[in-house]
Amino acid sequence: MARPTEWTPSLWQDTFNELLDDEVDYDDDWNINFNYTLNNKVSPEERKRGWKVFCHCARGKFYCRTCRRSWPSGRVTVLFRYRLRNGRGTVLMRPFGQDCRRCQEGFFDFPGFSERAVEEALLKLFSKIRKNCYGEDDGSDRGSTASDKVWTKPHEKALCEACQQGICDQDDDSEC
Ligand SMILES: [Zn+2]
Ligand SMILES: [Zn+2]
């Protein structure tokens, strides 16, 4: 099992594949990959090729290798791009990091997520996919579990990679 503070792509991939059969009731092949330079701007050209964007705000944990401190955040931005084309569904994901408040090293540590947080994020993503790729009704609450608000320190924009790129401002999930 991955430590909860460690960025674990395989956890996302495995959970994605586990949920896929139940959540996307179509024959198309879907897979998820990671792109650490992804942004939320979909050009008209990309839109034409079917790309859509989904921003999600998740709970995560960070760990600073320098001072060995870890901290939770109720506002970790994960960005998805997805499209369905010729029977092939593609999801690209980018997690946004945070810098350590004590060390302020000028780079962003990757977030770690609990299995539950991963599931919540992917369930929302799948509901977007059903709606935007298959034209299903917006059953956005199907299968999703309401997340408990956890108390974390006030969000510090200067330490948040997504804030730096201006995509963390949305209060709740949005399609950017
Ligand atoms: Zn530190
Ligand atoms: Zn932010």
PDB file of C-alpha atoms and ligand atoms in Angstrom:
ATOM      1  CA  MET A   1       0.000   0.000   0.000  1.00  0.00           C
ATOM      2  CA  ALA A   2       1.194   3.428  -0.885  1.00  0.00           C
ATOM      3  CA  ARG A   3       1.804   5.927   1.850  1.00  0.00           C
ATOM      4  CA  PRO A   4      -1.016   8.465   1.884  1.00  0.00           C
ATOM      5  CA  THR A   5       1.399  11.304   1.273  1.00  0.00           C
ATOM      6  CA  GLU A   6       2.909   9.735  -1.811  1.00  0.00           C
ATOM      7  CA  TRP A   7       1.829  10.493  -5.357  1.00  0.00           C
ATOM      8  CA  THR A   8       0.798   7.095  -6.700  1.00  0.00           C
ATOM      9  CA  PRO A   9      -0.268   6.988 -10.349  1.00  0.00           C
ATOM     10  CA  SER A  10      -0.985   3.265 -10.142  1.00  0.00           C
ATOM     11  CA  LEU A  11      -3.656   3.871  -7.495  1.00  0.00           C
ATOM     12  CA  TRP A  12      -5.474   6.122  -9.967  1.00  0.00           C
ATOM     13  CA  GLN A  13      -5.014   3.684 -12.800  1.00  0.00           C
ATOM     14  CA  ASP A  14      -6.187   0.665 -10.815  1.00  0.00           C
ATOM     15  CA  THR A  15      -9.190   2.475  -9.386  1.00  0.00           C
ATOM     16  CA  PHE A  16     -10.066   3.814 -12.817  1.00  0.00           C
ATOM     17  CA  ASN A  17     -10.076   0.306 -14.263  1.00  0.00           C
ATOM     18  CA  GLU A  18     -12.062  -1.095 -11.347  1.00  0.00           C
ATOM     19  CA  LEU A  19     -14.797   1.527 -11.619  1.00  0.00           C
ATOM     20  CA  LEU A  20     -14.905   1.620 -15.389  1.00  0.00           C
ATOM     21  CA  ASP A  21     -17.126  -1.431 -15.976  1.00  0.00           C
ATOM     22  CA  ASP A  22     -19.810  -0.206 -13.623  1.00  0.00           C
ATOM     23  CA  GLU A  23     -19.641   3.441 -14.492  1.00  0.00           C
ATOM     24  CA  VAL A  24     -19.314   3.431 -18.270  1.00  0.00           C
ATOM     25  CA  ASP A  25     -21.791   1.014 -19.715  1.00  0.00           C
ATOM     26  CA  TYR A  26     -20.509   1.116 -23.285  1.00  0.00           C
ATOM     27  CA  ASP A  27     -18.118  -0.981 -25.337  1.00  0.00           C
ATOM     28  CA  ASP A  28     -15.489   1.679 -25.897  1.00  0.00           C
ATOM     29  CA  ASP A  29     -12.005   1.261 -24.513  1.00  0.00           C
ATOM     30  CA  TRP A  30     -11.102   3.846 -21.906  1.00  0.00           C
ATOM     31  CA  ASN A  31      -7.741   4.440 -20.335  1.00  0.00           C
ATOM     32  CA  ILE A  32      -6.121   7.030 -18.105  1.00  0.00           C
ATOM     33  CA  ASN A  33      -2.659   8.494 -18.409  1.00  0.00           C
ATOM     34  CA  PHE A  34      -0.737  11.318 -16.803  1.00  0.00           C
ATOM     35  CA  ASN A  35       0.514  14.543 -18.236  1.00  0.00           C
ATOM     36  CA  TYR A  36       2.272  16.840 -15.822  1.00  0.00           C
ATOM     37  CA  THR A  37       2.135  19.907 -18.029  1.00  0.00           C
ATOM     38  CA  LEU A  38      -1.574  19.750 -18.787  1.00  0.00           C
ATOM     39  CA  ASN A  39      -3.494  23.022 -18.619  1.00  0.00           C
ATOM     40  CA  ASN A  40      -7.161  23.850 -18.612  1.00  0.00           C
ATOM     41  CA  LYS A  41      -7.243  25.809 -21.839  1.00  0.00           C
ATOM     42  CA  VAL A  42      -8.857  23.850 -24.620  1.00  0.00           C
ATOM     43  CA  SER A  43      -8.191  25.533 -27.934  1.00  0.00           C
ATOM     44  CA  PRO A  44     -10.950  25.592 -30.571  1.00  0.00           C
ATOM     45  CA  GLU A  45      -8.839  23.142 -32.537  1.00  0.00           C
ATOM     46  CA  GLU A  46      -8.676  20.743 -29.590  1.00  0.00           C
ATOM     47  CA  ARG A  47     -12.357  21.196 -28.909  1.00  0.00           C
ATOM     48  CA  LYS A  48     -13.043  20.169 -32.471  1.00  0.00           C
ATOM     49  CA  ARG A  49     -11.064  17.038 -31.859  1.00  0.00           C
ATOM     50  CA  GLY A  50     -13.299  16.281 -28.933  1.00  0.00           C
ATOM     51  CA  TRP A  51     -11.250  17.320 -25.907  1.00  0.00           C
ATOM     52  CA  LYS A  52     -13.081  18.321 -22.782  1.00  0.00           C
ATOM     53  CA  VAL A  53     -11.815  19.483 -19.426  1.00  0.00           C
ATOM     54  CA  PHE A  54     -12.853  18.730 -15.893  1.00  0.00           C
ATOM     55  CA  CYS A  55     -11.344  20.293 -12.776  1.00  0.00           C
ATOM     56  CA  HIS A  56     -11.815  18.622  -9.450  1.00  0.00           C
ATOM     57  CA  CYS A  57     -10.969  19.771  -5.986  1.00  0.00           C
ATOM     58  CA  ALA A  58      -9.860  16.884  -3.805  1.00  0.00           C
ATOM     59  CA  ARG A  59      -8.542  16.232  -0.362  1.00  0.00           C
ATOM     60  CA  GLY A  60      -4.928  15.195  -0.320  1.00  0.00           C
ATOM     61  CA  LYS A  61      -1.764  15.071   1.712  1.00  0.00           C
ATOM     62  CA  PHE A  62       1.684  16.376   1.076  1.00  0.00           C
ATOM     63  CA  TYR A  63       5.092  15.509   2.365  1.00  0.00           C
ATOM     64  CA  CYS A  64       8.200  17.682   2.345  1.00  0.00           C
ATOM     65  CA  ARG A  65      11.390  15.708   1.923  1.00  0.00           C
ATOM     66  CA  THR A  66      13.483  18.519   3.319  1.00  0.00           C
ATOM     67  CA  CYS A  67      11.859  19.047   6.698  1.00  0.00           C
ATOM     68  CA  ARG A  68       9.915  15.745   6.749  1.00  0.00           C
ATOM     69  CA  ARG A  69       6.733  17.537   7.573  1.00  0.00           C
ATOM     70  CA  SER A  70       3.448  16.433   6.100  1.00  0.00           C
ATOM     71  CA  TRP A  71       0.287  18.460   5.793  1.00  0.00           C
ATOM     72  CA  PRO A  72      -3.262  17.852   4.648  1.00  0.00           C
ATOM     73  CA  SER A  73      -5.091  20.036   2.193  1.00  0.00           C
ATOM     74  CA  GLY A  74      -8.778  20.201   1.468  1.00  0.00           C
ATOM     75  CA  ARG A  75      -8.059  21.861  -1.795  1.00  0.00           C
ATOM     76  CA  VAL A  76      -5.849  19.881  -4.106  1.00  0.00           C
ATOM     77  CA  THR A  77      -6.656  20.538  -7.721  1.00  0.00           C
ATOM     78  CA  VAL A  78      -6.696  17.621 -10.105  1.00  0.00           C
ATOM     79  CA  LEU A  79      -7.244  18.409 -13.735  1.00  0.00           C
ATOM     80  CA  PHE A  80      -8.590  15.977 -16.305  1.00  0.00           C
ATOM     81  CA  ARG A  81      -8.822  16.121 -20.048  1.00  0.00           C
ATOM     82  CA  TYR A  82     -10.884  13.512 -21.766  1.00  0.00           C
ATOM     83  CA  ARG A  83     -12.329  12.610 -25.097  1.00  0.00           C
ATOM     84  CA  LEU A  84     -14.025   9.775 -26.893  1.00  0.00           C
ATOM     85  CA  ARG A  85     -13.006   9.193 -30.446  1.00  0.00           C
ATOM     86  CA  ASN A  86     -13.444   6.230 -32.749  1.00  0.00           C
ATOM     87  CA  GLY A  87     -14.351   3.913 -29.923  1.00  0.00           C
ATOM     88  CA  ARG A  88     -11.368   4.922 -27.879  1.00  0.00           C
ATOM     89  CA  GLY A  89     -11.686   6.947 -24.713  1.00  0.00           C
ATOM     90  CA  THR A  90      -8.697   8.832 -23.424  1.00  0.00           C
ATOM     91  CA  VAL A  91      -8.296  10.510 -20.064  1.00  0.00           C
ATOM     92  CA  LEU A  92      -5.274  12.612 -19.166  1.00  0.00           C
ATOM     93  CA  MET A  93      -4.749  13.690 -15.623  1.00  0.00           C
ATOM     94  CA  ARG A  94      -2.550  16.185 -13.844  1.00  0.00           C
ATOM     95  CA  PRO A  95      -2.305  16.561 -10.090  1.00  0.00           C
ATOM     96  CA  PHE A  96      -1.281  20.004  -8.859  1.00  0.00           C
ATOM     97  CA  GLY A  97       1.238  20.319  -6.062  1.00  0.00           C
ATOM     98  CA  GLN A  98       1.912  22.528  -3.094  1.00  0.00           C
ATOM     99  CA  ASP A  99       5.112  23.927  -1.674  1.00  0.00           C
ATOM    100  CA  CYS A 100       6.090  23.444   1.937  1.00  0.00           C
ATOM    101  CA  ARG A 101       5.174  26.486   3.996  1.00  0.00           C
ATOM    102  CA  ARG A 102       8.228  26.153   6.213  1.00  0.00           C
ATOM    103  CA  CYS A 103      10.842  25.559   3.522  1.00  0.00           C
ATOM    104  CA  GLN A 104       9.325  27.496   0.608  1.00  0.00           C
ATOM    105  CA  GLU A 105      11.702  25.884  -1.801  1.00  0.00           C
ATOM    106  CA  GLY A 106      10.024  27.203  -4.878  1.00  0.00           C
ATOM    107  CA  PHE A 107       8.891  23.866  -6.167  1.00  0.00           C
ATOM    108  CA  PHE A 108       5.733  21.931  -5.633  1.00  0.00           C
ATOM    109  CA  ASP A 109       5.475  18.563  -3.967  1.00  0.00           C
ATOM    110  CA  PHE A 110       3.066  16.101  -5.539  1.00  0.00           C
ATOM    111  CA  PRO A 111      -0.027  15.212  -3.548  1.00  0.00           C
ATOM    112  CA  GLY A 112      -0.924  11.834  -2.159  1.00  0.00           C
ATOM    113  CA  PHE A 113      -4.528  10.689  -1.973  1.00  0.00           C
ATOM    114  CA  SER A 114      -6.542   8.192  -0.005  1.00  0.00           C
ATOM    115  CA  GLU A 115      -8.352   5.462  -1.918  1.00  0.00           C
ATOM    116  CA  ARG A 116     -11.605   7.155  -1.038  1.00  0.00           C
ATOM    117  CA  ALA A 117     -10.505  10.501  -2.425  1.00  0.00           C
ATOM    118  CA  VAL A 118      -9.407   8.818  -5.641  1.00  0.00           C
ATOM    119  CA  GLU A 119     -12.744   7.066  -5.941  1.00  0.00           C
ATOM    120  CA  GLU A 120     -14.694  10.268  -5.362  1.00  0.00           C
ATOM    121  CA  ALA A 121     -12.743  12.104  -8.014  1.00  0.00           C
ATOM    122  CA  LEU A 122     -13.121   9.330 -10.574  1.00  0.00           C
ATOM    123  CA  LEU A 123     -16.836   8.874  -9.928  1.00  0.00           C
ATOM    124  CA  LYS A 124     -17.330  12.529 -10.723  1.00  0.00           C
ATOM    125  CA  LEU A 125     -15.191  12.206 -13.800  1.00  0.00           C
ATOM    126  CA  PHE A 126     -17.206   9.220 -15.010  1.00  0.00           C
ATOM    127  CA  SER A 127     -20.428  11.120 -14.536  1.00  0.00           C
ATOM    128  CA  LYS A 128     -18.998  13.923 -16.717  1.00  0.00           C
ATOM    129  CA  ILE A 129     -18.009  11.346 -19.301  1.00  0.00           C
ATOM    130  CA  ARG A 130     -21.485   9.812 -19.341  1.00  0.00           C
ATOM    131  CA  LYS A 131     -22.997  13.234 -19.767  1.00  0.00           C
ATOM    132  CA  ASN A 132     -20.587  14.816 -22.228  1.00  0.00           C
ATOM    133  CA  CYS A 133     -19.447  11.835 -24.281  1.00  0.00           C
ATOM    134  CA  TYR A 134     -22.620   9.752 -24.257  1.00  0.00           C
ATOM    135  CA  GLY A 135     -25.300  12.388 -23.773  1.00  0.00           C
ATOM    136  CA  GLU A 136     -26.745  10.827 -20.657  1.00  0.00           C
ATOM    137  CA  ASP A 137     -28.750  12.904 -18.239  1.00  0.00           C
ATOM    138  CA  ASP A 138     -26.731  14.658 -15.648  1.00  0.00           C
ATOM    139  CA  GLY A 139     -27.002  12.015 -12.959  1.00  0.00           C
ATOM    140  CA  SER A 140     -24.174  13.708 -11.222  1.00  0.00           C
ATOM    141  CA  ASP A 141     -25.046  12.287  -7.849  1.00  0.00           C
ATOM    142  CA  ARG A 142     -25.156   8.704  -8.984  1.00  0.00           C
ATOM    143  CA  GLY A 143     -22.791   6.642  -6.933  1.00  0.00           C
ATOM    144  CA  SER A 144     -21.026   9.575  -5.439  1.00  0.00           C
ATOM    145  CA  THR A 145     -20.493   9.915  -1.749  1.00  0.00           C
ATOM    146  CA  ALA A 146     -20.719  13.274  -0.137  1.00  0.00           C
ATOM    147  CA  SER A 147     -17.322  14.193   1.177  1.00  0.00           C
ATOM    148  CA  ASP A 148     -17.017  15.396   4.703  1.00  0.00           C
ATOM    149  CA  LYS A 149     -15.507  18.774   4.998  1.00  0.00           C
ATOM    150  CA  VAL A 150     -12.213  18.467   6.756  1.00  0.00           C
ATOM    151  CA  TRP A 151     -10.700  21.367   8.502  1.00  0.00           C
ATOM    152  CA  THR A 152      -7.409  22.399   7.003  1.00  0.00           C
ATOM    153  CA  LYS A 153      -5.352  25.536   7.277  1.00  0.00           C
ATOM    154  CA  PRO A 154      -6.461  28.430   5.083  1.00  0.00           C
ATOM    155  CA  HIS A 155      -5.484  27.838   1.499  1.00  0.00           C
ATOM    156  CA  GLU A 156      -2.252  29.654   0.709  1.00  0.00           C
ATOM    157  CA  LYS A 157      -2.213  30.734  -2.860  1.00  0.00           C
ATOM    158  CA  ALA A 158       1.490  31.415  -2.959  1.00  0.00           C
ATOM    159  CA  LEU A 159       2.186  27.794  -2.103  1.00  0.00           C
ATOM    160  CA  CYS A 160      -0.352  26.256  -4.480  1.00  0.00           C
ATOM    161  CA  GLU A 161       0.675  25.316  -7.990  1.00  0.00           C
ATOM    162  CA  ALA A 162      -2.887  25.457  -9.315  1.00  0.00           C
ATOM    163  CA  CYS A 163      -3.393  28.949  -7.852  1.00  0.00           C
ATOM    164  CA  GLN A 164      -0.176  30.038  -9.541  1.00  0.00           C
ATOM    165  CA  GLN A 165      -1.669  28.949 -12.833  1.00  0.00           C
ATOM    166  CA  GLY A 166      -4.992  30.564 -12.083  1.00  0.00           C
ATOM    167  CA  ILE A 167      -7.080  27.427 -12.152  1.00  0.00           C
ATOM    168  CA  CYS A 168      -7.669  26.914  -8.446  1.00  0.00           C
ATOM    169  CA  ASP A 169     -10.069  29.791  -8.012  1.00  0.00           C
ATOM    170  CA  GLN A 170     -13.256  27.869  -8.572  1.00  0.00           C
ATOM    171  CA  ASP A 171     -14.926  27.016  -5.344  1.00  0.00           C
ATOM    172  CA  ASP A 172     -16.367  23.776  -6.502  1.00  0.00           C
ATOM    173  CA  ASP A 173     -16.064  21.389  -9.371  1.00  0.00           C
ATOM    174  CA  SER A 174     -16.335  23.014 -12.704  1.00  0.00           C
ATOM    175  CA  GLU A 175     -15.852  22.218 -16.301  1.00  0.00           C
ATOM    176  CA  CYS A 176     -13.448  25.114 -16.650  1.00  0.00           C
TER     177      CYS A 176
HETATM  178 ZN    ZN B   1       9.597  21.573   4.356  1.00  0.00          ZN
HETATM  179 ZN    ZN B   2      -4.900  26.789  -4.906  1.00  0.00          ZN
END
